[in-house]
Amino acid sequence: MRDEEKLSNPQVTIQTIQKYGFKFQKRYGQNFLIDGHVIRKILRAADITEADTVVEIGPGIGTLTQYLAEAAGHVYAVEIDENLLPILADTLGSYENVEIIHNDILKCDLKQLLGEGKTCKIVANLPYYITTPIIMGLLEGQVPAESITVMVQKEVAERMAAGPGSKIYGALSLAVQYYSDTYLAANVPPNCFMPRPAVGSAVIRLTRREEPPVSVRDDAWMFRLIRASFNERRKTLVNGLRNEPALGITKERAEEALQQMGLPLTVRGETLSLQQFAELSDLLP
Ligand code: SAM
């Protein structure tokens, strides 16, 4: 399909929306791309070739999907909004390598969808209201994704790459950096979307690491400690851990561990590096 005929041409998007009387749903974070340059940047960052199987989260009316279909071997596109299904059947009808899955991505078993031993690349212009659960689910669940290239709110991309001591550093930063290498591929202004979002956006690629950067006995346990530490940011680390009864960590045990690490007892979670959380988690079995 020629680029002028694609949905990245704003006129084609407007015609398609009018043809189907489609109403944008804010609750689904529907801001559709209308800029072919941005879409090409996403494809380049994701490094898509014919050998790749791509999972797209939220195809919308199929704007990014049209480009993915032309670059990849196979595309699974998971969309929650049933009003978009007839539109997708129309805009993607000429591509034989695209499968639309009507589901909530948070409930979708991607391992089963892909089949035994198969891997994929995740590509998406994400619905911003559920960016964190989607990314955490992909990283922590055993989803066989080589890389995740996504449009997110600019501030969230910054949070993913933040280090200790910064106000925006948190559980998301630690999970992203434990599981992947991050690469900020582009900043994208609101005028590249219809309707325009109220915030700036960025394309970020997370490439799964072969080996985590720190060694820890039980990473699931470490992430439970991390989440508890950031639950109440104004509290000390000891109080954060103590206030999560399911962890079963007493004040005394938490203080003993901090002393062994040479840290003050009043330390806050937001100052600890990934390495320090790994040490703490090994000291608190
Ligand atoms: N990919 C399209 C584009 O770039 O123009 C649309 C992106 S729009 C920001 C996000 C899309 O995700 C919407 O189509 C929305 O309906 C869909 N969506 C929202 N929540 C979802 C969920 N839980 N599971 C699957 N899709 C979802």
XYZ file of C-alpha atoms and ligand atoms in Angstrom:
312
model
C 0.000 0.000 0.000
C 1.348 3.468 -0.857
C 2.038 5.710 2.154
C -0.565 8.335 1.082
C -3.243 5.615 1.210
C -2.285 4.540 4.718
C -3.929 5.701 7.943
C -0.794 7.680 8.810
C -2.185 10.213 6.333
C -4.489 12.307 8.608
C -7.097 12.601 5.817
C -7.391 8.808 5.571
C -7.790 8.557 9.359
C -10.528 11.224 9.353
C -12.369 9.520 6.462
C -12.165 6.131 8.210
C -13.443 7.488 11.525
C -16.323 9.265 9.795
C -17.199 6.252 7.643
C -17.727 4.115 10.762
C -19.040 6.916 13.032
C -16.264 5.934 15.471
C -16.218 7.738 18.833
C -12.851 7.965 20.636
C -12.980 6.402 24.090
C -10.877 8.266 26.641
C -11.093 5.360 29.103
C -9.154 3.207 26.609
C -6.416 5.813 26.073
C -7.263 6.190 22.379
C -4.833 8.616 20.729
C -4.140 7.403 17.209
C -0.901 8.135 15.354
C -1.179 10.338 12.262
C 2.508 10.732 11.376
C 4.339 8.308 9.093
C 7.789 9.623 10.124
C 7.136 8.715 13.735
C 5.908 5.259 12.731
C 9.072 4.653 10.700
C 11.143 5.664 13.728
C 9.249 3.095 15.835
C 9.902 0.383 13.229
C 13.602 1.278 13.016
C 13.968 1.255 16.814
C 12.218 -2.125 16.989
C 14.413 -3.432 14.140
C 11.583 -5.375 12.485
C 12.371 -7.816 9.664
C 10.441 -10.536 7.819
C 11.881 -13.072 10.241
C 10.017 -11.457 13.140
C 6.713 -12.208 14.792
C 5.335 -9.004 16.277
C 2.738 -8.575 18.994
C 1.094 -5.173 18.816
C -0.819 -3.974 21.882
C -3.854 -1.866 20.935
C -3.901 -1.504 17.114
C -6.653 1.164 17.244
C -7.835 1.575 13.642
C -4.660 -0.166 12.400
C -2.305 2.762 11.707
C 0.932 1.277 13.074
C -0.292 -2.217 12.134
C -0.267 -1.387 8.396
C 3.472 -0.647 8.592
C 4.172 -3.636 10.852
C 2.355 -5.950 8.439
C 4.607 -4.788 5.583
C 7.816 -5.221 7.609
C 7.248 -8.341 9.750
C 6.592 -12.015 9.055
C 3.511 -12.191 11.256
C 1.585 -9.709 13.423
C -0.764 -10.471 16.313
C -2.672 -7.323 17.264
C -4.508 -7.410 20.613
C -7.363 -4.883 20.866
C -9.877 -4.467 23.728
C -12.443 -2.177 22.037
C -14.963 -4.210 20.042
C -16.103 -1.081 18.164
C -12.743 -1.138 16.397
C -13.092 -4.699 15.068
C -15.099 -3.896 11.900
C -12.728 -0.998 11.151
C -9.662 -3.234 11.540
C -11.248 -5.847 9.260
C -11.456 -3.105 6.638
C -8.101 -1.297 7.093
C -6.054 -4.508 7.464
C -8.118 -6.739 5.173
C -5.460 -6.769 2.445
C -2.736 -8.111 4.786
C -2.731 -11.896 5.171
C -0.114 -11.937 7.926
C -2.174 -10.005 10.512
C -4.347 -11.643 13.180
C -6.613 -9.488 15.332
C -7.154 -10.804 18.853
C -10.122 -9.253 20.659
C -8.909 -9.260 24.265
C -7.584 -7.242 27.163
C -3.788 -7.404 26.947
C -3.627 -7.802 30.734
C -5.634 -11.037 30.428
C -3.975 -12.370 27.287
C -1.650 -15.393 27.584
C 0.999 -14.401 25.024
C 3.058 -17.553 25.601
C 0.088 -19.672 24.582
C -0.779 -17.353 21.684
C 2.733 -17.600 20.207
C 3.104 -21.352 20.710
C 5.824 -23.477 22.274
C 9.358 -22.087 21.959
C 8.363 -19.072 19.821
C 9.588 -15.571 20.583
C 8.266 -12.183 19.513
C 8.978 -8.481 19.451
C 6.419 -6.296 21.197
C 5.610 -3.011 19.453
C 2.945 -0.529 20.546
C 1.656 2.956 20.923
C 0.488 2.088 24.426
C -2.746 3.117 26.115
C -1.122 5.400 28.717
C -3.570 4.627 31.543
C -2.139 1.099 31.943
C 1.491 1.530 30.846
C 2.981 0.331 34.143
C 0.913 -2.877 34.562
C 1.545 -3.761 30.899
C 5.324 -3.255 31.120
C 5.620 -4.964 34.527
C 3.493 -7.874 33.278
C 5.684 -8.301 30.188
C 8.926 -8.104 32.179
C 7.977 -10.186 35.211
C 5.677 -12.696 33.538
C 7.649 -15.140 31.459
C 6.617 -13.541 28.152
C 9.046 -14.650 25.421
C 9.699 -11.124 24.110
C 13.144 -10.271 22.700
C 12.379 -6.584 22.904
C 9.598 -4.169 23.782
C 9.440 -0.973 21.695
C 6.712 1.314 22.897
C 5.340 4.840 22.770
C 4.753 5.980 26.324
C 4.179 9.224 28.167
C 7.535 11.090 28.151
C 7.591 11.250 31.942
C 7.162 7.454 32.140
C 10.072 6.904 29.736
C 12.170 9.095 32.059
C 10.997 7.081 35.077
C 12.077 3.848 33.391
C 15.607 5.174 32.901
C 15.911 7.000 36.302
C 18.606 6.170 38.878
C 18.707 6.207 42.712
C 18.189 9.539 44.474
C 15.948 10.986 41.801
C 12.305 11.801 42.637
C 11.006 9.708 39.746
C 13.084 6.598 40.593
C 10.896 3.691 41.706
C 9.787 0.087 41.292
C 9.273 0.588 37.537
C 12.856 1.899 37.065
C 14.290 -1.066 38.983
C 12.240 -3.703 37.132
C 13.015 -2.217 33.723
C 16.749 -1.962 34.465
C 16.952 -5.442 36.005
C 15.381 -7.152 33.005
C 16.433 -4.958 30.104
C 18.724 -2.433 28.464
C 16.874 0.791 27.692
C 17.239 3.008 24.638
C 15.294 6.239 24.163
C 14.572 6.295 20.426
C 12.526 9.500 19.972
C 10.562 12.270 21.615
C 7.154 12.734 20.022
C 5.013 15.911 20.335
C 1.193 15.837 20.856
C 0.465 16.978 17.261
C 1.463 13.541 15.928
C -1.725 12.037 17.414
C -5.474 12.318 16.924
C -6.877 13.451 19.308
C -3.833 15.235 20.776
C -2.820 13.924 24.212
C -2.287 16.474 26.995
C 1.283 15.208 27.563
C 4.477 14.727 25.576
C 5.381 11.209 24.448
C 8.528 9.187 23.811
C 9.468 5.953 22.070
C 11.566 3.671 24.243
C 13.043 0.266 23.438
C 13.657 -2.282 26.181
C 15.912 -5.122 25.066
C 15.790 -8.189 27.283
C 19.151 -8.878 28.950
C 20.711 -12.337 28.681
C 21.835 -12.017 32.299
C 20.575 -9.592 34.959
C 23.140 -6.923 35.962
C 23.137 -8.084 39.619
C 22.956 -11.533 41.135
C 20.224 -12.237 43.660
C 18.988 -15.485 45.177
C 15.274 -14.903 44.505
C 14.328 -12.042 42.201
C 10.571 -12.361 42.843
C 11.263 -11.821 46.568
C 13.533 -8.853 45.780
C 10.721 -7.206 43.784
C 8.258 -7.729 46.660
C 10.707 -5.854 48.905
C 11.178 -3.149 46.282
C 7.434 -2.605 45.911
C 6.975 -2.378 49.691
C 9.888 0.095 49.921
C 8.268 2.463 47.434
C 4.665 2.043 48.628
C 4.931 5.046 50.898
C 7.731 7.185 49.573
C 7.890 9.489 52.589
C 8.482 6.597 54.984
C 11.851 5.135 55.854
C 12.760 1.818 54.250
C 12.362 0.045 57.611
C 8.804 1.371 58.030
C 7.913 0.570 54.423
C 8.955 -3.082 54.926
C 7.314 -3.338 58.359
C 4.031 -1.959 57.029
C 3.667 -4.829 54.573
C 2.657 -7.665 56.943
C 2.637 -10.262 54.156
C 6.445 -9.967 54.021
C 6.760 -11.002 57.689
C 9.781 -8.719 58.308
C 10.130 -7.276 61.817
C 11.662 -3.860 62.530
C 14.582 -5.570 64.261
C 15.383 -7.820 61.308
C 15.172 -4.955 58.843
C 17.459 -2.786 61.000
C 19.955 -5.613 61.425
C 20.146 -6.060 57.637
C 20.714 -2.324 57.068
C 23.471 -2.334 59.710
C 25.183 -5.265 57.985
C 25.099 -3.260 54.759
C 26.543 -0.192 56.508
C 23.423 1.890 55.788
C 21.782 4.342 58.222
C 18.592 3.028 59.867
C 16.676 6.053 58.554
C 17.546 5.376 54.907
C 14.721 5.692 52.341
C 14.092 3.151 49.595
C 14.569 5.740 46.863
C 18.305 6.035 47.644
C 19.098 2.322 47.230
C 20.619 1.021 43.991
C 19.570 -2.238 42.345
C 22.751 -3.827 43.742
C 21.787 -2.731 47.272
C 18.231 -4.068 46.912
C 19.738 -7.389 45.793
C 22.001 -7.472 48.889
C 19.114 -6.525 51.165
C 16.913 -9.209 49.674
C 19.607 -11.884 50.243
C 19.986 -10.720 53.868
C 16.236 -10.980 54.530
C 15.357 -14.520 53.546
N -1.917 1.618 17.648
C -2.870 2.690 17.389
C -2.131 3.913 16.869
O -0.940 3.986 17.122
O -2.754 4.753 16.252
C -3.709 3.028 18.620
C -2.942 3.387 19.880
S -3.953 4.014 21.184
C -2.788 5.009 22.053
C -4.112 2.642 22.326
C -4.953 1.482 21.845
O -4.969 0.471 22.867
C -6.411 1.805 21.582
O -6.807 1.230 20.371
C -7.185 1.164 22.743
O -8.502 0.802 22.434
C -6.293 -0.043 23.024
N -6.391 -0.575 24.397
C -6.676 0.107 25.538
N -6.646 -0.710 26.589
C -6.347 -1.956 26.125
C -6.185 -3.229 26.739
N -6.324 -3.379 28.064
N -5.892 -4.291 25.962
C -5.755 -4.140 24.603
N -5.889 -2.954 23.972
C -6.176 -1.874 24.710
